[in-house]
């Protein structure tokens, strides 16, 4: 048996296969269930007891040698496969696609820039609000009909905890915690229990503006919004105010801009009126100031609120609000060149 082991050791040493298949045959020949090693180990019982231990050790050595050889050869052929095949390592790597900013973010950033230039700060509030900040402090007590226009999602069964329906709630938070003069804009996400359609969604983004100081007038409101419209939509943009109603402002108005698609001629987007409605605004109702412990005899102010999706749709001529929330990369890719 000792001679046999010697012979196999030499065979293992000299084994020089051409390919992986030969290595596999070799593995089966030595290590297979009925292979050389199995046979030799089975023959161990016929070896004289005195020599059995030593022969057993030599068998183990032989087995290790065979396994080592198989492992080395497998690594060698695998590496050869990688380097010799059709992989051209000098080719450039697959390009990594750069993302694009979401149109809502682009508009958000642009609005922040415009108002920052005239001294407005940025303030934020929670998306899960209480009834006081979303409705009651804004002069919209329980059972006020204006609550119907903003059907809300309530959090659990507590009617006091809800998802805010507008960013006007941040007005209240700012006025409760800061003293006039206040000049701030509050962007953020809002929620309403609306049926989703091309024009409406159950969540969207708004922008609230608030200016409180002594002697603030409607003329200041008009001038601020005129500046915004010109900066955002272009120098030739006209604005128009229509009387409206909001519980938290008195007087209230809605502002239209001249249609920048047809230049006032009339088109599908402006429904042939030449005008597009973009925001609600007004002079902060004295009740609202008093709710926030601001002296309404001394201070006055204006507020405005607008939907960011609506502005993004006008800017990029998008006719369905739903595409803004579907995150389809084919849609989002189109905004790569927008820098803001
Ligand atoms: N919060 C109103 C809405 O969601 C928008 C609005 C109108 C905000 C008039 C204001 C405002 O600050 O003065 O429809």
mmCIF file of C-alpha atoms and ligand atoms in Angstrom:
data_model
loop_
_atom_site.group_PDB
_atom_site.id
_atom_site.type_symbol
_atom_site.label_atom_id
_atom_site.label_comp_id
_atom_site.label_asym_id
_atom_site.label_seq_id
_atom_site.Cartn_x
_atom_site.Cartn_y
_atom_site.Cartn_z
ATOM 1 C CA UNK A 1 0.000 0.000 0.000
ATOM 2 C CA UNK A 2 2.871 2.333 0.766
ATOM 3 C CA UNK A 3 4.153 1.932 -2.790
ATOM 4 C CA UNK A 4 0.708 2.635 -4.138
ATOM 5 C CA UNK A 5 0.466 5.840 -2.132
ATOM 6 C CA UNK A 6 3.852 6.951 -3.474
ATOM 7 C CA UNK A 7 2.701 6.289 -7.037
ATOM 8 C CA UNK A 8 -0.464 8.325 -6.547
ATOM 9 C CA UNK A 9 1.468 11.179 -4.947
ATOM 10 C CA UNK A 10 3.652 11.374 -8.038
ATOM 11 C CA UNK A 11 0.620 11.218 -10.293
ATOM 12 C CA UNK A 12 -0.969 14.119 -8.434
ATOM 13 C CA UNK A 13 2.210 16.126 -8.624
ATOM 14 C CA UNK A 14 2.588 15.589 -12.386
ATOM 15 C CA UNK A 15 -1.035 16.121 -13.241
ATOM 16 C CA UNK A 16 -1.168 18.896 -15.844
ATOM 17 C CA UNK A 17 -4.648 19.256 -17.342
ATOM 18 C CA UNK A 18 -5.619 21.277 -20.412
ATOM 19 C CA UNK A 19 -8.971 22.445 -19.167
ATOM 20 C CA UNK A 20 -11.541 22.464 -16.355
ATOM 21 C CA UNK A 21 -13.167 19.257 -17.575
ATOM 22 C CA UNK A 22 -9.980 17.331 -16.993
ATOM 23 C CA UNK A 23 -9.818 18.732 -13.472
ATOM 24 C CA UNK A 24 -13.344 17.552 -12.841
ATOM 25 C CA UNK A 25 -12.513 14.041 -14.118
ATOM 26 C CA UNK A 26 -9.480 14.045 -11.864
ATOM 27 C CA UNK A 27 -11.622 15.086 -8.896
ATOM 28 C CA UNK A 28 -14.062 12.259 -9.500
ATOM 29 C CA UNK A 29 -11.218 9.772 -9.993
ATOM 30 C CA UNK A 30 -9.673 10.640 -6.635
ATOM 31 C CA UNK A 31 -12.410 12.041 -4.439
ATOM 32 C CA UNK A 32 -15.562 10.427 -5.842
ATOM 33 C CA UNK A 33 -17.600 7.954 -3.778
ATOM 34 C CA UNK A 34 -15.943 5.007 -5.536
ATOM 35 C CA UNK A 35 -12.721 6.894 -6.193
ATOM 36 C CA UNK A 36 -9.110 6.105 -5.348
ATOM 37 C CA UNK A 37 -9.239 7.642 -1.876
ATOM 38 C CA UNK A 38 -12.379 5.742 -0.893
ATOM 39 C CA UNK A 39 -10.818 2.520 -2.110
ATOM 40 C CA UNK A 40 -7.536 3.115 -0.278
ATOM 41 C CA UNK A 41 -9.298 4.011 2.991
ATOM 42 C CA UNK A 42 -11.398 0.841 2.648
ATOM 43 C CA UNK A 43 -8.192 -1.193 2.232
ATOM 44 C CA UNK A 44 -6.803 0.189 5.501
ATOM 45 C CA UNK A 45 -8.443 -2.605 7.441
ATOM 46 C CA UNK A 46 -6.195 -5.156 5.701
ATOM 47 C CA UNK A 47 -3.033 -3.396 6.785
ATOM 48 C CA UNK A 48 -1.197 -4.945 9.698
ATOM 49 C CA UNK A 49 -2.213 -3.373 12.978
ATOM 50 C CA UNK A 50 1.284 -2.127 13.719
ATOM 51 C CA UNK A 51 1.498 -0.158 10.471
ATOM 52 C CA UNK A 52 -2.093 0.960 10.309
ATOM 53 C CA UNK A 53 -1.564 4.254 12.086
ATOM 54 C CA UNK A 54 1.291 5.357 9.863
ATOM 55 C CA UNK A 55 -0.424 4.270 6.651
ATOM 56 C CA UNK A 56 -3.549 6.084 7.783
ATOM 57 C CA UNK A 57 -1.540 9.294 8.211
ATOM 58 C CA UNK A 58 -0.046 8.896 4.750
ATOM 59 C CA UNK A 59 -3.492 8.388 3.291
ATOM 60 C CA UNK A 60 -4.686 11.614 4.873
ATOM 61 C CA UNK A 61 -1.684 13.400 3.446
ATOM 62 C CA UNK A 62 -2.462 12.008 0.000
ATOM 63 C CA UNK A 63 -6.069 13.102 0.256
ATOM 64 C CA UNK A 64 -5.034 16.633 1.256
ATOM 65 C CA UNK A 65 -2.581 16.832 -1.614
ATOM 66 C CA UNK A 66 -5.264 15.753 -4.101
ATOM 67 C CA UNK A 67 -7.738 18.328 -2.764
ATOM 68 C CA UNK A 68 -5.129 21.081 -2.782
ATOM 69 C CA UNK A 69 -4.252 20.323 -6.387
ATOM 70 C CA UNK A 70 -7.917 20.376 -7.428
ATOM 71 C CA UNK A 71 -8.487 23.745 -5.702
ATOM 72 C CA UNK A 72 -5.393 25.309 -7.265
ATOM 73 C CA UNK A 73 -6.317 24.121 -10.732
ATOM 74 C CA UNK A 74 -9.897 25.369 -10.419
ATOM 75 C CA UNK A 75 -8.711 28.836 -9.416
ATOM 76 C CA UNK A 76 -6.216 28.847 -12.279
ATOM 77 C CA UNK A 77 -8.822 27.986 -14.920
ATOM 78 C CA UNK A 78 -11.406 30.416 -13.534
ATOM 79 C CA UNK A 79 -8.963 33.293 -13.651
ATOM 80 C CA UNK A 80 -7.915 32.366 -17.134
ATOM 81 C CA UNK A 81 -11.560 32.424 -18.188
ATOM 82 C CA UNK A 82 -12.035 35.958 -16.895
ATOM 83 C CA UNK A 83 -8.936 37.422 -18.460
ATOM 84 C CA UNK A 84 -8.943 35.618 -21.779
ATOM 85 C CA UNK A 85 -12.634 35.952 -22.649
ATOM 86 C CA UNK A 86 -14.331 38.745 -24.552
ATOM 87 C CA UNK A 87 -14.220 41.233 -21.661
ATOM 88 C CA UNK A 88 -12.427 44.331 -22.818
ATOM 89 C CA UNK A 89 -11.113 45.898 -19.648
ATOM 90 C CA UNK A 90 -10.068 49.058 -21.450
ATOM 91 C CA UNK A 91 -13.695 50.000 -22.199
ATOM 92 C CA UNK A 92 -15.181 52.829 -20.075
ATOM 93 C CA UNK A 93 -17.591 51.799 -17.311
ATOM 94 C CA UNK A 94 -21.357 52.013 -17.810
ATOM 95 C CA UNK A 95 -22.337 55.657 -17.321
ATOM 96 C CA UNK A 96 -24.101 56.467 -14.047
ATOM 97 C CA UNK A 97 -27.257 58.399 -14.756
ATOM 98 C CA UNK A 98 -27.538 61.652 -12.901
ATOM 99 C CA UNK A 99 -30.919 62.338 -11.300
ATOM 100 C CA UNK A 100 -33.020 65.411 -11.986
ATOM 101 C CA UNK A 101 -34.798 67.679 -9.560
ATOM 102 C CA UNK A 102 -38.518 67.119 -9.233
ATOM 103 C CA UNK A 103 -40.585 69.907 -10.864
ATOM 104 C CA UNK A 104 -42.249 70.631 -7.512
ATOM 105 C CA UNK A 105 -38.803 71.116 -5.936
ATOM 106 C CA UNK A 106 -37.701 73.331 -8.817
ATOM 107 C CA UNK A 107 -40.701 75.623 -8.323
ATOM 108 C CA UNK A 108 -40.335 75.503 -4.536
ATOM 109 C CA UNK A 109 -36.693 76.603 -4.729
ATOM 110 C CA UNK A 110 -37.467 79.353 -7.183
ATOM 111 C CA UNK A 111 -40.237 80.771 -4.998
ATOM 112 C CA UNK A 112 -37.966 80.673 -1.932
ATOM 113 C CA UNK A 113 -35.306 82.579 -3.906
ATOM 114 C CA UNK A 114 -37.724 85.235 -5.090
ATOM 115 C CA UNK A 115 -39.171 85.980 -1.666
ATOM 116 C CA UNK A 116 -35.794 85.760 0.100
ATOM 117 C CA UNK A 117 -34.628 88.652 -2.066
ATOM 118 C CA UNK A 118 -37.235 90.942 -0.502
ATOM 119 C CA UNK A 119 -36.549 89.912 3.076
ATOM 120 C CA UNK A 120 -38.999 87.041 3.690
ATOM 121 C CA UNK A 121 -37.805 84.310 6.046
ATOM 122 C CA UNK A 122 -38.747 80.622 5.659
ATOM 123 C CA UNK A 123 -40.853 78.955 8.334
ATOM 124 C CA UNK A 124 -42.247 75.488 8.632
ATOM 125 C CA UNK A 125 -44.889 73.752 10.701
ATOM 126 C CA UNK A 126 -46.097 70.208 11.329
ATOM 127 C CA UNK A 127 -48.115 68.262 8.752
ATOM 128 C CA UNK A 128 -50.113 66.636 11.548
ATOM 129 C CA UNK A 129 -51.955 69.585 13.030
ATOM 130 C CA UNK A 130 -54.532 70.293 15.662
ATOM 131 C CA UNK A 131 -57.915 71.800 14.980
ATOM 132 C CA UNK A 132 -56.933 75.149 16.511
ATOM 133 C CA UNK A 133 -54.053 75.893 14.124
ATOM 134 C CA UNK A 134 -55.704 74.507 10.998
ATOM 135 C CA UNK A 135 -59.206 75.944 11.494
ATOM 136 C CA UNK A 136 -60.333 77.625 14.700
ATOM 137 C CA UNK A 137 -57.545 80.197 15.094
ATOM 138 C CA UNK A 138 -57.997 80.987 11.394
ATOM 139 C CA UNK A 139 -61.488 82.249 12.161
ATOM 140 C CA UNK A 140 -63.067 79.012 10.964
ATOM 141 C CA UNK A 141 -64.864 77.657 14.047
ATOM 142 C CA UNK A 142 -66.516 74.264 14.135
ATOM 143 C CA UNK A 143 -69.652 74.173 11.943
ATOM 144 C CA UNK A 144 -68.384 77.056 9.791
ATOM 145 C CA UNK A 145 -69.447 76.298 6.215
ATOM 146 C CA UNK A 146 -65.943 77.055 4.930
ATOM 147 C CA UNK A 147 -64.786 73.794 6.543
ATOM 148 C CA UNK A 148 -66.703 71.907 3.846
ATOM 149 C CA UNK A 149 -64.289 73.152 1.184
ATOM 150 C CA UNK A 150 -61.407 71.508 3.021
ATOM 151 C CA UNK A 151 -62.565 68.025 3.935
ATOM 152 C CA UNK A 152 -59.845 66.651 6.125
ATOM 153 C CA UNK A 153 -58.133 63.391 7.026
ATOM 154 C CA UNK A 154 -58.338 62.861 10.754
ATOM 155 C CA UNK A 155 -55.642 60.976 12.581
ATOM 156 C CA UNK A 156 -57.235 58.066 14.437
ATOM 157 C CA UNK A 157 -60.578 58.873 16.010
ATOM 158 C CA UNK A 158 -59.492 62.089 17.667
ATOM 159 C CA UNK A 159 -61.231 64.985 15.860
ATOM 160 C CA UNK A 160 -58.589 67.312 17.226
ATOM 161 C CA UNK A 161 -55.689 65.713 15.341
ATOM 162 C CA UNK A 162 -55.722 66.036 11.576
ATOM 163 C CA UNK A 163 -53.551 66.309 8.501
ATOM 164 C CA UNK A 164 -53.322 70.003 7.694
ATOM 165 C CA UNK A 165 -55.444 71.128 4.783
ATOM 166 C CA UNK A 166 -53.364 74.212 4.052
ATOM 167 C CA UNK A 167 -50.152 75.910 5.102
ATOM 168 C CA UNK A 168 -52.167 78.773 6.633
ATOM 169 C CA UNK A 169 -51.747 76.832 9.886
ATOM 170 C CA UNK A 170 -48.096 77.903 9.903
ATOM 171 C CA UNK A 171 -49.214 81.581 9.923
ATOM 172 C CA UNK A 172 -50.778 80.923 13.305
ATOM 173 C CA UNK A 173 -47.724 79.129 14.662
ATOM 174 C CA UNK A 174 -45.439 81.957 13.565
ATOM 175 C CA UNK A 175 -47.693 84.689 14.995
ATOM 176 C CA UNK A 176 -47.995 82.818 18.292
ATOM 177 C CA UNK A 177 -44.243 82.553 18.683
ATOM 178 C CA UNK A 178 -42.882 85.752 17.124
ATOM 179 C CA UNK A 179 -43.489 89.439 17.555
ATOM 180 C CA UNK A 180 -44.153 91.765 14.569
ATOM 181 C CA UNK A 181 -42.654 92.781 12.262
ATOM 182 C CA UNK A 182 -43.123 89.365 10.677
ATOM 183 C CA UNK A 183 -42.284 88.636 7.073
ATOM 184 C CA UNK A 184 -42.252 84.947 6.247
ATOM 185 C CA UNK A 185 -43.130 82.308 3.698
ATOM 186 C CA UNK A 186 -44.103 78.777 4.676
ATOM 187 C CA UNK A 187 -43.866 76.040 2.091
ATOM 188 C CA UNK A 188 -45.096 72.528 2.797
ATOM 189 C CA UNK A 189 -47.242 69.535 2.064
ATOM 190 C CA UNK A 190 -51.006 69.568 2.669
ATOM 191 C CA UNK A 191 -53.751 66.955 2.542
ATOM 192 C CA UNK A 192 -57.415 66.947 1.625
ATOM 193 C CA UNK A 193 -60.005 64.260 1.306
ATOM 194 C CA UNK A 194 -60.423 64.843 -2.444
ATOM 195 C CA UNK A 195 -61.135 62.460 -5.267
ATOM 196 C CA UNK A 196 -57.948 62.170 -7.291
ATOM 197 C CA UNK A 197 -58.312 63.563 -10.807
ATOM 198 C CA UNK A 198 -56.260 65.387 -13.429
ATOM 199 C CA UNK A 199 -56.791 68.635 -11.485
ATOM 200 C CA UNK A 200 -56.888 67.550 -7.837
ATOM 201 C CA UNK A 201 -54.973 65.234 -5.534
ATOM 202 C CA UNK A 202 -55.382 64.183 -1.921
ATOM 203 C CA UNK A 203 -51.953 65.577 -1.155
ATOM 204 C CA UNK A 204 -50.195 68.551 -2.659
ATOM 205 C CA UNK A 205 -47.890 71.423 -1.707
ATOM 206 C CA UNK A 206 -48.686 74.979 -0.810
ATOM 207 C CA UNK A 207 -46.917 78.140 -0.067
ATOM 208 C CA UNK A 208 -48.115 80.591 2.510
ATOM 209 C CA UNK A 209 -46.972 84.195 2.739
ATOM 210 C CA UNK A 210 -47.430 86.454 5.759
ATOM 211 C CA UNK A 211 -46.483 90.050 6.426
ATOM 212 C CA UNK A 212 -47.418 91.733 9.723
ATOM 213 C CA UNK A 213 -46.296 95.192 10.763
ATOM 214 C CA UNK A 214 -47.674 98.633 11.520
ATOM 215 C CA UNK A 215 -49.527 100.280 8.627
ATOM 216 C CA UNK A 216 -49.421 97.369 6.186
ATOM 217 C CA UNK A 217 -52.011 97.971 3.485
ATOM 218 C CA UNK A 218 -53.622 96.232 0.535
ATOM 219 C CA UNK A 219 -51.293 98.246 -1.702
ATOM 220 C CA UNK A 220 -48.317 96.450 -0.095
ATOM 221 C CA UNK A 221 -49.975 93.114 -0.785
ATOM 222 C CA UNK A 222 -50.553 94.012 -4.422
ATOM 223 C CA UNK A 223 -47.027 95.254 -4.945
ATOM 224 C CA UNK A 224 -45.485 92.150 -3.343
ATOM 225 C CA UNK A 225 -47.524 89.794 -5.476
ATOM 226 C CA UNK A 226 -46.924 91.872 -8.604
ATOM 227 C CA UNK A 227 -43.172 91.583 -7.963
ATOM 228 C CA UNK A 228 -43.533 87.817 -7.514
ATOM 229 C CA UNK A 229 -45.536 87.375 -10.727
ATOM 230 C CA UNK A 230 -43.022 89.380 -12.755
ATOM 231 C CA UNK A 231 -40.040 87.528 -11.312
ATOM 232 C CA UNK A 232 -41.542 84.076 -11.664
ATOM 233 C CA UNK A 233 -43.588 84.261 -14.854
ATOM 234 C CA UNK A 234 -41.705 86.991 -16.695
ATOM 235 C CA UNK A 235 -41.643 90.745 -17.116
ATOM 236 C CA UNK A 236 -44.709 90.997 -19.311
ATOM 237 C CA UNK A 237 -46.993 89.226 -16.871
ATOM 238 C CA UNK A 238 -50.092 91.178 -15.843
ATOM 239 C CA UNK A 239 -51.998 90.534 -12.641
ATOM 240 C CA UNK A 240 -55.644 90.997 -11.753
ATOM 241 C CA UNK A 241 -57.426 90.782 -8.388
ATOM 242 C CA UNK A 242 -60.964 89.487 -7.986
ATOM 243 C CA UNK A 243 -62.909 89.876 -4.727
ATOM 244 C CA UNK A 244 -63.287 86.577 -2.897
ATOM 245 C CA UNK A 245 -63.913 85.155 0.545
ATOM 246 C CA UNK A 246 -61.662 83.410 3.062
ATOM 247 C CA UNK A 247 -62.565 83.315 6.753
ATOM 248 C CA UNK A 248 -59.085 84.404 7.800
ATOM 249 C CA UNK A 249 -58.743 87.494 5.599
ATOM 250 C CA UNK A 250 -60.862 90.612 5.210
ATOM 251 C CA UNK A 251 -61.039 91.812 2.510
ATOM 252 C CA UNK A 252 -60.074 88.716 0.526
ATOM 253 C CA UNK A 253 -59.133 88.333 -3.106
ATOM 254 C CA UNK A 254 -58.006 85.842 -5.667
ATOM 255 C CA UNK A 255 -55.215 86.778 -8.004
ATOM 256 C CA UNK A 256 -55.035 85.875 -11.683
ATOM 257 C CA UNK A 257 -52.045 86.254 -13.976
ATOM 258 C CA UNK A 258 -52.235 86.858 -17.686
ATOM 259 C CA UNK A 259 -51.935 83.556 -19.542
ATOM 260 C CA UNK A 260 -48.288 83.148 -20.503
ATOM 261 C CA UNK A 261 -49.096 80.477 -23.063
ATOM 262 C CA UNK A 262 -51.394 82.452 -25.378
ATOM 263 C CA UNK A 263 -50.287 85.901 -24.133
ATOM 264 C CA UNK A 264 -53.869 86.781 -23.319
ATOM 265 C CA UNK A 265 -55.265 85.777 -26.722
ATOM 266 C CA UNK A 266 -57.230 82.877 -25.246
ATOM 267 C CA UNK A 267 -56.319 79.177 -25.298
ATOM 268 C CA UNK A 268 -57.273 75.799 -23.829
ATOM 269 C CA UNK A 269 -55.140 76.271 -20.706
ATOM 270 C CA UNK A 270 -56.794 79.561 -19.704
ATOM 271 C CA UNK A 271 -60.168 78.336 -20.962
ATOM 272 C CA UNK A 272 -60.152 81.185 -23.501
ATOM 273 C CA UNK A 273 -60.266 83.871 -20.820
ATOM 274 C CA UNK A 274 -56.657 85.022 -21.151
ATOM 275 C CA UNK A 275 -56.256 84.724 -17.345
ATOM 276 C CA UNK A 276 -55.091 82.001 -14.940
ATOM 277 C CA UNK A 277 -56.049 81.848 -11.283
ATOM 278 C CA UNK A 278 -52.979 81.281 -9.124
ATOM 279 C CA UNK A 279 -53.567 82.270 -5.516
ATOM 280 C CA UNK A 280 -55.808 83.437 -2.689
ATOM 281 C CA UNK A 281 -54.890 86.404 -0.523
ATOM 282 C CA UNK A 282 -56.159 89.218 1.656
ATOM 283 C CA UNK A 283 -55.658 91.376 4.724
ATOM 284 C CA UNK A 284 -55.314 89.236 7.845
ATOM 285 C CA UNK A 285 -58.639 89.342 9.719
ATOM 286 C CA UNK A 286 -58.298 91.208 13.076
ATOM 287 C CA UNK A 287 -59.840 88.178 14.801
ATOM 288 C CA UNK A 288 -56.925 86.059 13.603
ATOM 289 C CA UNK A 289 -54.411 88.574 14.950
ATOM 290 C CA UNK A 290 -56.193 88.638 18.301
ATOM 291 C CA UNK A 291 -56.289 84.826 18.407
ATOM 292 C CA UNK A 292 -52.497 84.984 18.266
ATOM 293 C CA UNK A 293 -52.317 87.761 20.886
ATOM 294 C CA UNK A 294 -51.246 90.411 18.387
ATOM 295 C CA UNK A 295 -52.815 93.846 18.932
ATOM 296 C CA UNK A 296 -55.049 94.363 15.896
ATOM 297 C CA UNK A 297 -55.334 98.109 16.613
ATOM 298 C CA UNK A 298 -51.607 98.542 16.273
ATOM 299 C CA UNK A 299 -50.741 95.955 13.651
ATOM 300 C CA UNK A 300 -52.151 94.896 10.339
ATOM 301 C CA UNK A 301 -50.906 92.533 7.692
ATOM 302 C CA UNK A 302 -51.517 90.535 4.577
ATOM 303 C CA UNK A 303 -51.403 86.844 3.754
ATOM 304 C CA UNK A 304 -51.499 84.770 0.611
ATOM 305 C CA UNK A 305 -51.478 81.093 -0.262
ATOM 306 C CA UNK A 306 -50.864 79.227 -3.471
ATOM 307 C CA UNK A 307 -50.561 75.657 -4.712
ATOM 308 C CA UNK A 308 -47.078 74.699 -5.857
ATOM 309 C CA UNK A 309 -48.316 71.930 -8.181
ATOM 310 C CA UNK A 310 -50.575 74.414 -9.931
ATOM 311 C CA UNK A 311 -47.649 76.761 -10.522
ATOM 312 C CA UNK A 312 -45.435 73.868 -11.679
ATOM 313 C CA UNK A 313 -48.150 72.765 -14.101
ATOM 314 C CA UNK A 314 -48.353 76.264 -15.563
ATOM 315 C CA UNK A 315 -44.596 76.661 -15.779
ATOM 316 C CA UNK A 316 -43.927 73.303 -17.428
ATOM 317 C CA UNK A 317 -47.265 72.995 -19.225
ATOM 318 C CA UNK A 318 -48.258 69.783 -17.485
ATOM 319 C CA UNK A 319 -51.939 68.992 -17.892
ATOM 320 C CA UNK A 320 -52.390 66.234 -15.313
ATOM 321 C CA UNK A 321 -51.429 66.696 -11.641
ATOM 322 C CA UNK A 322 -51.100 62.924 -11.130
ATOM 323 C CA UNK A 323 -47.850 62.682 -13.096
ATOM 324 C CA UNK A 324 -46.234 64.792 -10.376
ATOM 325 C CA UNK A 325 -46.723 61.996 -7.852
ATOM 326 C CA UNK A 326 -46.151 58.857 -9.912
ATOM 327 C CA UNK A 327 -42.358 59.180 -10.012
ATOM 328 C CA UNK A 328 -42.095 57.754 -13.510
ATOM 329 C CA UNK A 329 -38.446 58.318 -14.450
ATOM 330 C CA UNK A 330 -39.377 58.958 -18.086
ATOM 331 C CA UNK A 331 -41.328 61.993 -16.905
ATOM 332 C CA UNK A 332 -38.812 63.138 -14.283
ATOM 333 C CA UNK A 333 -35.846 62.887 -16.681
ATOM 334 C CA UNK A 334 -37.253 65.773 -18.674
ATOM 335 C CA UNK A 335 -36.319 68.240 -15.948
ATOM 336 C CA UNK A 336 -32.600 67.570 -16.078
ATOM 337 C CA UNK A 337 -31.758 70.893 -17.619
ATOM 338 C CA UNK A 338 -33.634 72.939 -15.028
ATOM 339 C CA UNK A 339 -30.944 74.244 -12.715
ATOM 340 C CA UNK A 340 -32.727 75.592 -9.662
HETATM 341 N N1 LIG B 1 -55.505 78.597 2.685
HETATM 342 C C1 LIG B 1 -56.188 78.883 1.453
HETATM 343 C C2 LIG B 1 -56.488 77.580 0.723
HETATM 344 O O1 LIG B 1 -55.874 76.611 1.015
HETATM 345 C C3 LIG B 1 -55.343 79.747 0.576
HETATM 346 C C4 LIG B 1 -55.229 81.131 1.124
HETATM 347 C C5 LIG B 1 -56.155 82.088 0.781
HETATM 348 C C6 LIG B 1 -54.217 81.459 1.994
HETATM 349 C C7 LIG B 1 -56.069 83.371 1.279
HETATM 350 C C8 LIG B 1 -54.126 82.744 2.494
HETATM 351 C C9 LIG B 1 -55.051 83.687 2.114
HETATM 352 O O2 LIG B 1 -53.159 83.120 3.316
HETATM 353 O O3 LIG B 1 -54.955 84.938 2.623
HETATM 354 O O4 LIG B 1 -57.312 77.560 -0.122
#
